[in-house]
CSV table of C-alpha atoms and ligand atoms in Angstrom, one decimal:
chain,number,residue,atom,x,y,z
A,322,UNK,CA,-71.6,12.8,41.7
A,323,UNK,CA,-69.4,11.5,39.0
A,324,UNK,CA,-69.3,13.5,35.8
A,325,UNK,CA,-67.8,11.9,32.7
A,326,UNK,CA,-66.5,13.0,29.3
A,327,UNK,CA,-64.9,11.3,26.4
A,328,UNK,CA,-63.5,12.0,22.9
A,329,UNK,CA,-66.0,11.4,20.1
A,330,UNK,CA,-65.7,11.5,16.4
A,331,UNK,CA,-67.6,14.6,15.0
A,332,UNK,CA,-69.0,12.6,12.1
A,333,UNK,CA,-72.5,11.5,13.3
A,334,UNK,CA,-72.3,8.5,11.0
A,335,UNK,CA,-69.2,7.3,12.8
A,336,UNK,CA,-69.5,8.6,16.4
A,337,UNK,CA,-66.6,6.4,17.7
A,338,UNK,CA,-65.7,7.2,21.3
A,339,UNK,CA,-62.2,7.2,22.9
A,340,UNK,CA,-60.9,7.6,26.5
A,341,UNK,CA,-60.0,11.2,27.4
A,342,UNK,CA,-56.6,10.1,28.7
A,343,UNK,CA,-55.7,8.3,25.5
A,344,UNK,CA,-53.1,9.9,23.1
A,345,UNK,CA,-55.4,10.5,20.1
A,346,UNK,CA,-56.1,13.5,17.9
A,347,UNK,CA,-58.2,12.1,15.0
A,348,UNK,CA,-60.7,9.3,14.7
A,349,UNK,CA,-58.9,6.0,14.1
A,350,UNK,CA,-61.8,4.7,12.1
A,351,UNK,CA,-62.5,7.5,9.7
A,352,UNK,CA,-59.7,10.1,10.4
A,353,UNK,CA,-62.3,12.8,11.2
A,354,UNK,CA,-61.8,15.4,14.0
A,355,UNK,CA,-62.7,14.5,17.5
A,356,UNK,CA,-64.5,16.6,20.1
A,357,UNK,CA,-64.9,16.2,23.8
A,358,UNK,CA,-68.5,15.1,24.7
A,359,UNK,CA,-69.9,15.4,28.3
A,360,UNK,CA,-72.5,13.3,30.1
A,361,UNK,CA,-75.0,16.1,29.9
A,362,UNK,CA,-77.7,14.0,31.5
A,363,UNK,CA,-75.6,13.8,34.7
A,364,UNK,CA,-74.8,17.5,34.5
A,365,UNK,CA,-78.5,18.4,34.1
A,366,UNK,CA,-79.3,16.7,37.5
A,367,UNK,CA,-78.0,19.8,39.1
A,368,UNK,CA,-80.3,22.8,38.6
A,369,UNK,CA,-79.3,25.8,36.4
A,370,UNK,CA,-79.6,28.1,39.5
A,371,UNK,CA,-77.2,25.8,41.5
A,372,UNK,CA,-74.6,25.8,38.7
A,373,UNK,CA,-74.8,29.6,38.4
A,374,UNK,CA,-74.4,30.1,42.1
A,375,UNK,CA,-71.4,27.7,42.2
A,376,UNK,CA,-69.7,29.6,39.3
A,377,UNK,CA,-70.4,33.0,40.8
A,378,UNK,CA,-69.0,31.8,44.1
A,379,UNK,CA,-65.8,30.3,42.6
A,380,UNK,CA,-64.8,32.7,39.8
A,381,UNK,CA,-62.0,35.0,41.1
A,382,UNK,CA,-61.7,33.3,44.5
A,383,UNK,CA,-58.4,32.1,45.8
A,384,UNK,CA,-59.7,28.5,46.4
A,385,UNK,CA,-57.2,26.8,44.1
A,386,UNK,CA,-57.8,25.9,41.3
A,387,UNK,CA,-61.5,27.0,41.3
A,388,UNK,CA,-60.8,30.7,41.0
A,389,UNK,CA,-59.7,30.3,37.4
A,390,UNK,CA,-62.2,31.2,34.7
A,391,UNK,CA,-61.6,27.7,33.3
A,392,UNK,CA,-61.5,25.6,36.4
A,393,UNK,CA,-64.4,27.3,38.2
A,394,UNK,CA,-66.3,25.2,35.6
A,395,UNK,CA,-64.3,22.0,36.1
A,396,UNK,CA,-67.3,19.7,36.1
A,397,UNK,CA,-68.1,21.0,32.6
A,398,UNK,CA,-64.5,21.1,31.3
A,399,UNK,CA,-62.6,18.1,32.5
A,400,UNK,CA,-64.3,16.4,35.5
A,401,UNK,CA,-62.0,13.3,35.5
A,402,UNK,CA,-58.9,15.3,36.2
A,403,UNK,CA,-57.6,15.2,39.8
A,404,UNK,CA,-57.0,18.6,41.4
A,405,UNK,CA,-53.3,17.9,42.0
A,406,UNK,CA,-52.7,17.6,38.2
A,407,UNK,CA,-54.3,20.9,37.3
A,408,UNK,CA,-51.7,23.2,35.8
A,409,UNK,CA,-53.3,26.6,36.2
A,410,UNK,CA,-52.1,30.2,36.2
A,411,UNK,CA,-55.5,31.7,37.0
A,412,UNK,CA,-56.4,32.1,33.4
A,413,UNK,CA,-59.7,33.6,32.4
A,414,UNK,CA,-61.6,36.0,34.5
A,415,UNK,CA,-60.6,38.7,32.0
A,416,UNK,CA,-62.4,42.0,31.9
A,417,UNK,CA,-65.5,42.6,29.8
A,418,UNK,CA,-64.9,46.2,28.8
A,419,UNK,CA,-67.8,48.5,28.0
A,420,UNK,CA,-66.4,50.4,25.0
A,421,UNK,CA,-68.4,53.4,25.9
A,422,UNK,CA,-66.7,56.2,23.9
A,423,UNK,CA,-65.9,54.0,20.9
A,424,UNK,CA,-69.4,52.6,20.8
A,425,UNK,CA,-70.9,56.1,21.0
A,426,UNK,CA,-68.6,57.3,18.1
A,427,UNK,CA,-69.6,54.5,15.8
A,428,UNK,CA,-73.3,54.5,16.9
A,429,UNK,CA,-73.7,51.3,18.8
A,430,UNK,CA,-74.0,52.1,22.5
A,431,UNK,CA,-74.2,48.6,24.0
A,432,UNK,CA,-70.7,47.6,22.7
A,433,UNK,CA,-68.4,45.4,24.8
A,434,UNK,CA,-64.9,44.1,24.3
A,435,UNK,CA,-64.0,40.8,26.0
A,436,UNK,CA,-60.3,41.3,26.8
A,437,UNK,CA,-59.0,37.8,26.5
A,438,UNK,CA,-55.5,39.2,26.0
A,439,UNK,CA,-55.4,40.3,29.7
A,440,UNK,CA,-54.2,36.9,30.6
A,441,UNK,CA,-51.1,35.1,31.8
A,442,UNK,CA,-49.3,35.0,28.4
A,443,UNK,CA,-51.3,37.7,26.8
A,444,UNK,CA,-53.8,35.8,24.6
A,445,UNK,CA,-56.8,33.5,24.9
A,446,UNK,CA,-54.6,30.5,24.2
A,447,UNK,CA,-54.0,30.2,27.9
A,448,UNK,CA,-57.7,29.0,28.3
A,449,UNK,CA,-57.1,25.9,26.2
A,450,UNK,CA,-53.5,25.3,27.2
A,451,UNK,CA,-54.2,24.9,30.9
A,452,UNK,CA,-56.5,22.0,30.1
A,453,UNK,CA,-54.2,20.3,27.6
A,454,UNK,CA,-51.1,20.5,29.9
A,455,UNK,CA,-53.1,19.4,32.9
A,456,UNK,CA,-54.2,16.2,31.0
A,457,UNK,CA,-50.5,15.6,30.0
A,458,UNK,CA,-49.5,15.9,33.6
A,459,UNK,CA,-52.1,13.4,34.6
A,460,UNK,CA,-51.1,11.0,31.8
A,461,UNK,CA,-47.4,11.2,32.8
A,462,UNK,CA,-48.3,10.7,36.5
A,463,UNK,CA,-50.1,7.5,35.4
A,464,UNK,CA,-46.9,6.3,33.8
A,465,UNK,CA,-47.7,7.1,30.1
A,466,UNK,CA,-44.5,7.7,28.1
A,467,UNK,CA,-44.8,11.3,27.0
A,468,UNK,CA,-41.4,12.9,26.9
A,469,UNK,CA,-42.5,16.3,25.6
A,470,UNK,CA,-45.3,18.4,24.2
A,471,UNK,CA,-45.0,20.1,20.8
A,472,UNK,CA,-46.9,22.7,18.7
A,473,UNK,CA,-46.7,24.7,15.5
A,474,UNK,CA,-47.5,28.3,16.2
A,475,UNK,CA,-48.1,31.7,14.8
A,476,UNK,CA,-46.8,33.0,18.2
A,477,UNK,CA,-49.4,32.8,20.9
A,478,UNK,CA,-49.9,29.1,21.1
A,479,UNK,CA,-46.2,28.6,21.7
A,480,UNK,CA,-46.1,31.3,24.4
A,481,UNK,CA,-49.0,29.5,26.2
A,482,UNK,CA,-47.6,26.0,25.8
A,483,UNK,CA,-44.1,27.1,27.0
A,484,UNK,CA,-45.5,28.8,30.1
A,485,UNK,CA,-47.8,26.0,31.2
A,486,UNK,CA,-45.2,23.3,30.5
A,487,UNK,CA,-42.6,25.3,32.4
A,488,UNK,CA,-44.9,25.6,35.4
A,489,UNK,CA,-45.4,21.8,35.3
A,490,UNK,CA,-41.7,20.9,34.5
A,491,UNK,CA,-42.7,19.2,31.2
A,492,UNK,CA,-40.4,19.7,28.2
A,493,UNK,CA,-42.0,21.9,25.4
A,494,UNK,CA,-41.0,22.0,21.7
A,495,UNK,CA,-42.3,24.9,19.6
A,496,UNK,CA,-42.1,25.2,15.8
A,497,UNK,CA,-42.2,28.8,14.6
A,498,UNK,CA,-42.2,30.2,11.1
A,499,UNK,CA,-39.0,32.2,10.8
A,500,UNK,CA,-39.4,36.0,10.8
A,501,UNK,CA,-43.2,35.7,10.9
A,502,UNK,CA,-43.9,36.2,14.6
A,503,UNK,CA,-43.3,39.3,16.6
A,504,UNK,CA,-40.3,39.7,18.9
A,505,UNK,CA,-42.6,39.7,22.0
A,506,UNK,CA,-44.0,36.4,20.8
A,507,UNK,CA,-40.6,34.9,20.1
A,508,UNK,CA,-39.1,35.9,23.4
A,509,UNK,CA,-41.9,34.3,25.5
A,510,UNK,CA,-41.1,30.6,24.7
A,511,UNK,CA,-37.4,31.4,24.8
A,512,UNK,CA,-37.7,32.8,28.3
A,513,UNK,CA,-39.8,29.9,29.5
A,514,UNK,CA,-37.2,27.4,28.5
A,515,UNK,CA,-39.0,25.8,25.5
A,516,UNK,CA,-37.0,24.1,22.7
A,517,UNK,CA,-37.6,26.7,20.0
A,518,UNK,CA,-37.3,25.6,16.4
A,519,UNK,CA,-37.3,28.5,13.9
A,520,UNK,CA,-38.2,27.0,10.6
A,521,UNK,CA,-37.9,28.5,7.1
A,522,UNK,CA,-41.6,28.2,6.2
A,523,UNK,CA,-45.0,29.6,7.1
A,524,UNK,CA,-47.5,28.4,9.7
A,525,UNK,CA,-49.1,25.8,7.5
A,526,UNK,CA,-45.6,24.4,6.8
A,527,UNK,CA,-44.8,24.2,10.6
A,528,UNK,CA,-48.2,22.5,11.1
A,529,UNK,CA,-47.4,19.8,8.6
A,530,UNK,CA,-44.0,19.2,10.3
A,531,UNK,CA,-45.4,19.0,13.8
A,532,UNK,CA,-48.0,16.5,12.7
A,533,UNK,CA,-45.3,14.3,11.2
A,534,UNK,CA,-43.3,14.6,14.4
A,535,UNK,CA,-46.1,13.8,16.7
A,536,UNK,CA,-47.2,10.8,14.6
A,537,UNK,CA,-43.8,9.2,14.5
A,538,UNK,CA,-42.5,10.0,18.0
A,539,UNK,CA,-44.4,9.8,21.3
A,540,UNK,CA,-44.3,13.6,21.6
A,541,UNK,CA,-47.7,15.0,22.4
A,542,UNK,CA,-49.5,17.4,19.9
A,543,UNK,CA,-50.7,20.7,21.4
A,544,UNK,CA,-52.3,22.3,18.4
A,545,UNK,CA,-56.0,23.0,18.4
A,546,UNK,CA,-56.7,19.8,16.3
A,547,UNK,CA,-56.3,18.4,19.8
A,548,UNK,CA,-59.8,19.0,21.1
A,549,UNK,CA,-58.8,19.3,24.7
A,550,UNK,CA,-57.9,22.9,24.1
A,551,UNK,CA,-61.4,23.6,22.8
A,552,UNK,CA,-62.8,22.5,26.2
A,553,UNK,CA,-60.8,25.3,27.9
A,554,UNK,CA,-61.5,27.9,25.3
A,555,UNK,CA,-65.3,27.3,25.4
A,556,UNK,CA,-65.4,28.8,28.8
A,557,UNK,CA,-65.1,32.3,27.2
A,558,UNK,CA,-68.7,32.0,26.1
A,559,UNK,CA,-69.7,30.9,29.6
A,560,UNK,CA,-67.8,33.7,31.2
A,561,UNK,CA,-69.3,36.4,29.0
A,562,UNK,CA,-72.8,35.2,29.9
A,563,UNK,CA,-71.9,35.0,33.6
A,564,UNK,CA,-70.5,38.6,33.4
A,565,UNK,CA,-73.8,39.8,31.9
A,566,UNK,CA,-75.7,38.2,34.9
A,567,UNK,CA,-76.5,35.2,32.8
A,568,UNK,CA,-78.0,37.2,29.9
A,569,UNK,CA,-77.0,36.4,26.3
A,570,UNK,CA,-75.7,39.2,24.0
A,571,UNK,CA,-77.2,39.6,20.5
A,572,UNK,CA,-74.0,39.3,18.5
A,573,UNK,CA,-70.5,38.1,19.2
A,574,UNK,CA,-67.7,38.9,16.7
A,575,UNK,CA,-64.5,36.8,16.8
A,576,UNK,CA,-61.4,36.8,14.6
A,577,UNK,CA,-60.8,33.4,13.0
A,578,UNK,CA,-57.7,31.6,11.7
A,579,UNK,CA,-57.4,27.9,12.4
A,580,UNK,CA,-61.1,28.2,13.5
A,581,UNK,CA,-60.8,26.3,16.8
A,582,UNK,CA,-61.8,29.3,18.8
A,583,UNK,CA,-65.1,30.0,17.0
A,584,UNK,CA,-66.1,26.4,17.4
A,585,UNK,CA,-65.2,26.6,21.1
A,586,UNK,CA,-67.3,29.7,21.5
A,587,UNK,CA,-70.3,27.9,20.0
A,588,UNK,CA,-69.7,24.8,22.1
A,589,UNK,CA,-69.8,26.9,25.3
A,590,UNK,CA,-73.1,28.5,24.4
A,591,UNK,CA,-74.7,25.2,23.4
A,592,UNK,CA,-73.7,23.5,26.7
A,593,UNK,CA,-75.3,26.3,28.6
A,594,UNK,CA,-78.4,26.1,26.5
A,595,UNK,CA,-78.6,22.3,26.9
A,596,UNK,CA,-78.4,22.6,30.7
A,597,UNK,CA,-81.1,25.2,30.7
A,598,UNK,CA,-78.8,28.0,31.9
A,599,UNK,CA,-79.6,30.2,28.9
A,600,UNK,CA,-82.7,30.3,26.7
A,601,UNK,CA,-81.4,31.7,23.4
A,602,UNK,CA,-78.3,31.9,21.3
A,603,UNK,CA,-76.4,34.9,20.1
A,604,UNK,CA,-75.5,35.4,16.4
A,605,UNK,CA,-71.8,34.6,15.8
A,606,UNK,CA,-69.7,36.6,13.3
A,607,UNK,CA,-66.3,35.3,12.2
A,608,UNK,CA,-63.9,38.0,11.1
A,609,UNK,CA,-61.0,37.1,8.7
A,610,UNK,CA,-58.2,39.0,7.2
A,611,UNK,CA,-58.6,39.3,3.4
A,612,UNK,CA,-55.1,38.0,3.1
A,613,UNK,CA,-56.1,34.7,4.7
A,614,UNK,CA,-59.8,34.2,4.0
A,615,UNK,CA,-60.6,30.6,3.2
A,616,UNK,CA,-63.6,30.6,5.4
A,617,UNK,CA,-64.9,33.8,4.0
A,618,UNK,CA,-64.6,32.4,0.4
A,619,UNK,CA,-66.4,29.2,1.5
A,620,UNK,CA,-69.2,31.2,3.2
A,621,UNK,CA,-69.7,33.2,0.0
A,622,UNK,CA,-70.4,30.0,-1.9
A,623,UNK,CA,-72.8,28.8,0.8
A,624,UNK,CA,-70.2,26.3,2.2
A,625,UNK,CA,-70.7,24.2,-0.9
A,626,UNK,CA,-67.0,23.7,-1.3
A,627,UNK,CA,-63.8,24.5,0.6
A,628,UNK,CA,-60.6,25.4,-1.0
A,629,UNK,CA,-57.5,26.1,1.1
A,630,UNK,CA,-55.6,29.2,0.1
A,631,UNK,CA,-52.0,30.2,0.3
A,632,UNK,CA,-52.2,32.7,3.1
A,633,UNK,CA,-50.6,36.1,2.3
A,634,UNK,CA,-48.7,38.1,4.9
A,635,UNK,CA,-51.0,40.0,7.2
A,636,UNK,CA,-50.5,42.3,10.2
A,637,UNK,CA,-52.9,39.9,11.9
A,638,UNK,CA,-50.2,37.3,11.9
A,639,UNK,CA,-51.9,34.9,14.3
A,640,UNK,CA,-54.6,34.3,11.7
A,641,UNK,CA,-52.4,34.0,8.7
A,642,UNK,CA,-53.7,30.5,8.0
A,643,UNK,CA,-54.7,29.2,4.6
A,644,UNK,CA,-55.8,25.7,5.5
A,645,UNK,CA,-57.7,25.8,8.8
A,646,UNK,CA,-57.7,22.5,10.8
A,647,UNK,CA,-61.1,23.1,12.4
A,648,UNK,CA,-63.0,24.2,9.2
A,649,UNK,CA,-65.8,21.6,9.6
A,650,UNK,CA,-66.4,22.5,13.2
A,651,UNK,CA,-66.6,26.2,12.3
A,652,UNK,CA,-69.1,25.6,9.6
A,653,UNK,CA,-71.3,23.6,12.0
A,654,UNK,CA,-71.1,26.4,14.6
A,655,UNK,CA,-72.0,29.1,11.9
A,656,UNK,CA,-75.0,27.0,10.9
A,657,UNK,CA,-76.1,26.7,14.5
A,658,UNK,CA,-75.6,30.4,15.3
A,659,UNK,CA,-77.1,32.2,12.3
A,660,UNK,CA,-73.5,32.9,11.4
A,661,UNK,CA,-71.9,35.5,9.3
A,662,UNK,CA,-68.4,35.7,7.9
A,663,UNK,CA,-66.8,39.0,6.8
A,664,UNK,CA,-63.3,40.1,6.0
A,665,UNK,CA,-61.1,43.1,6.4
A,666,UNK,CA,-58.2,44.5,4.4
A,667,UNK,CA,-54.9,45.4,5.9
A,668,UNK,CA,-55.7,49.1,6.0
A,669,UNK,CA,-59.2,48.5,7.4
A,670,UNK,CA,-57.9,46.3,10.3
A,671,UNK,CA,-55.0,48.7,11.1
A,672,UNK,CA,-57.3,51.8,11.0
A,673,UNK,CA,-60.1,50.1,13.1
A,674,UNK,CA,-57.5,49.1,15.7
A,675,UNK,CA,-56.0,52.6,15.8
A,676,UNK,CA,-59.4,54.4,15.9
A,677,UNK,CA,-60.5,52.3,18.8
A,678,UNK,CA,-57.1,52.9,20.5
A,679,UNK,CA,-57.9,56.6,20.5
A,680,UNK,CA,-60.7,55.8,22.9
A,681,UNK,CA,-58.4,54.2,25.4
A,682,UNK,CA,-58.1,50.6,24.2
A,683,UNK,CA,-54.8,49.1,23.0
A,684,UNK,CA,-55.8,46.6,20.4
A,685,UNK,CA,-53.9,43.7,18.7
A,686,UNK,CA,-54.3,43.5,14.9
A,687,UNK,CA,-56.7,40.5,15.2
A,688,UNK,CA,-59.0,42.5,17.4
A,689,UNK,CA,-58.6,45.1,14.7
A,690,UNK,CA,-60.0,42.7,12.1
A,691,UNK,CA,-63.0,42.1,14.4
A,692,UNK,CA,-63.5,45.8,14.9
A,693,UNK,CA,-63.2,46.5,11.1
A,694,UNK,CA,-65.9,43.8,10.5
A,695,UNK,CA,-68.1,45.4,13.1
A,696,UNK,CA,-67.9,48.8,11.3
A,697,UNK,CA,-68.8,47.1,8.0
A,698,UNK,CA,-71.8,45.2,9.3
A,699,UNK,CA,-73.0,48.3,11.1
A,700,UNK,CA,-72.7,50.4,7.9
A,701,UNK,CA,-74.7,47.8,6.0
A,702,UNK,CA,-77.3,47.6,8.7
A,703,UNK,CA,-76.6,43.9,9.3
A,704,UNK,CA,-75.9,44.8,12.9
A,705,UNK,CA,-78.6,47.0,14.4
A,706,UNK,CA,-77.6,50.0,16.5
A,707,UNK,CA,-79.6,48.8,19.5
A,708,UNK,CA,-78.0,45.4,19.7
A,709,UNK,CA,-75.7,44.2,22.5
A,710,UNK,CA,-72.5,43.4,20.7
A,711,UNK,CA,-69.4,41.7,22.1
A,712,UNK,CA,-66.1,41.8,20.3
A,713,UNK,CA,-63.7,39.1,21.3
A,714,UNK,CA,-60.2,40.6,21.7
A,715,UNK,CA,-57.9,37.7,21.3
A,716,UNK,CA,-54.5,39.1,22.4
A,717,UNK,CA,-52.8,42.0,24.2
A,718,UNK,CA,-51.8,44.9,21.9
A,719,UNK,CA,-48.3,45.0,23.6
A,720,UNK,CA,-47.4,41.8,21.8
A,721,UNK,CA,-47.6,43.9,18.6
A,722,UNK,CA,-45.9,47.1,19.8
A,723,UNK,CA,-43.5,47.1,16.8
A,724,UNK,CA,-46.2,47.1,14.1
A,725,UNK,CA,-48.3,49.6,16.0
A,726,UNK,CA,-45.3,51.9,16.3
A,727,UNK,CA,-44.8,51.7,12.5
A,728,UNK,CA,-48.4,52.5,11.9
A,729,UNK,CA,-48.1,55.7,13.8
A,730,UNK,CA,-44.9,56.6,11.9
A,731,UNK,CA,-46.8,55.9,8.6
A,732,UNK,CA,-44.1,53.3,7.7
A,733,UNK,CA,-46.4,50.3,7.1
A,734,UNK,CA,-46.3,49.6,3.3
A,735,UNK,CA,-49.6,50.3,1.6
A,736,UNK,CA,-51.2,51.8,4.7
A,737,UNK,CA,-51.9,55.5,4.9
A,738,UNK,CA,-52.1,55.6,8.7
A,739,UNK,CA,-55.3,57.8,8.8
A,740,UNK,CA,-55.2,57.7,12.7
A,741,UNK,CA,-51.4,58.1,13.1
A,742,UNK,CA,-50.2,60.0,16.1
A,743,UNK,CA,-46.5,60.3,15.8
A,744,UNK,CA,-44.4,62.0,18.4
A,745,UNK,CA,-43.6,65.7,17.8
A,746,UNK,CA,-39.9,66.3,17.8
A,747,UNK,CA,-38.8,69.6,19.4
A,748,UNK,CA,-35.7,71.2,20.9
A,749,UNK,CA,-36.1,71.5,24.7
A,750,UNK,CA,-37.2,75.1,24.4
A,751,UNK,CA,-40.1,76.2,26.7
A,752,UNK,CA,-41.3,78.9,24.3
A,753,UNK,CA,-41.5,76.4,21.3
A,754,UNK,CA,-43.2,73.8,23.5
A,755,UNK,CA,-45.8,76.4,24.7
A,756,UNK,CA,-46.5,77.6,21.1
A,757,UNK,CA,-46.8,74.1,19.7
A,758,UNK,CA,-49.3,73.1,22.4
A,759,UNK,CA,-51.3,76.3,21.9
A,760,UNK,CA,-51.5,75.5,18.2
A,761,UNK,CA,-52.7,71.9,18.8
A,762,UNK,CA,-54.9,72.3,21.9
A,763,UNK,CA,-56.0,75.9,21.3
A,764,UNK,CA,-58.5,77.1,23.8
A,765,UNK,CA,-60.7,74.0,23.5
A,766,UNK,CA,-61.8,73.1,27.0
A,767,UNK,CA,-62.9,69.6,26.3
A,768,UNK,CA,-59.8,68.6,24.4
A,769,UNK,CA,-60.1,64.9,24.0
A,770,UNK,CA,-57.4,62.9,22.3
A,771,UNK,CA,-57.7,63.2,18.5
A,772,UNK,CA,-55.4,61.8,15.8
A,773,UNK,CA,-52.8,64.2,14.4
A,774,UNK,CA,-54.5,64.2,11.1
A,775,UNK,CA,-57.7,65.8,12.5
A,776,UNK,CA,-55.9,68.6,14.4
B,1084,PLP,C1,-54.9,31.9,17.8
B,1084,PLP,C2,-55.3,33.2,17.6
B,1084,PLP,C3,-56.4,33.6,16.8
B,1084,PLP,C4,-57.1,32.6,16.0
B,1084,PLP,O1,-57.8,31.6,16.7
B,1084,PLP,P1,-58.2,30.3,15.9
B,1084,PLP,O2,-58.7,29.3,16.9
B,1084,PLP,O3,-56.9,29.8,15.2
B,1084,PLP,O4,-59.2,30.7,14.9
B,1084,PLP,C5,-56.8,34.9,16.8
B,1084,PLP,N1,-56.1,35.9,17.4
B,1084,PLP,C6,-55.1,35.6,18.2
B,1084,PLP,C7,-54.4,36.7,18.9
B,1084,PLP,C8,-54.6,34.3,18.3
B,1084,PLP,O5,-53.5,34.0,19.0
B,1085,ZN,ZN1,-64.9,8.5,13.0
């Protein structure tokens, strides 16, 4: 069977279509965002049970490239790509963690964390970048003149772009806001041989420059305005449902910055629904940092108007975005999924992350934003305690080791560090070590890890 997909303008009044292997990011007729649309009639000729069986058989297998969490669904992601042009690092297939102890502590027992940071470059950005770089490889192999691929980044996009381009021997250019990404994020594209431009601006400034660059030169744009990435990222919804034996959770909480990922999440669920593979939708909650909350503000006024904000510095640096490219797509998703938007302060996100870490996780600050929002919605009764809730963890905590260490030293400005657990400095004296431990542990038999403050 031949499955097809194409780019289509998201404005229903326009609906212009473009070839998937054309270099295009916005509608030429009306300048609106594009999305990839699939021939769902053709996909629906295969039964839901057959699709489920096929995905179950492929996911995690070594049958290249079908073991990947993205490419096991190739027919629904990018059917027109030939296998030899797939640039995959076995992205996806990340663990869906039952947060048993944390869930019990906060009173929601069916709590799960989708660990998208357990991936090749440590964030969910791999899911989209494998698709985008594969398409570039195919276009180059067909003789299109694309000398390089470029992105503006708050850190994780550039790490993913650099790795996938390096694997495919395609030059990558990354534009980073100087001193606004972590050392771990900076060193990834450097190690993978990307051309790293460190610009004296913030993310929104880098975004404007990369758009100028990719409009004037034939360098290809890898930001999420490019809807190829959304096609890869939508597989997170499909994978979550697959991991629950094709059952749909009640609520999914996702941190949002440029808002590509929330629209991808919705797109994945909708495709499954259209193909009869699921029979209901979850509610989607977008979690924003109060320091970069344009979507939250728009939500509060019923989406009547949208005003970009100047994003203030936030520990959740990957979502420090004041003028999100995918705003319209996100609003559409929220309207389709009974959506909620909530925000978290710096202290709330840092505390939520640290509190959950004490139960064995190791959260990035964006996951902290989502966890803080979970706590708020629970306390207001907007999430019921018997719901099945999934928190999307977007990156690995190790990318943010420096700020996490500062939290535990209580050295983050304006943050008390209520769950700080700093090392205890002692001389190497066995008696003092014994006495110190006796004081802390006492005779408690079930001594579980607790923050220093509570000892
Ligand atoms: C990119 C990113 C986000 C935000 O995703 P958007 O699609 O921009 O909303 C959140 N967390 C992490 C770790 C990211 O890298
Ligand atoms: Zn259009």
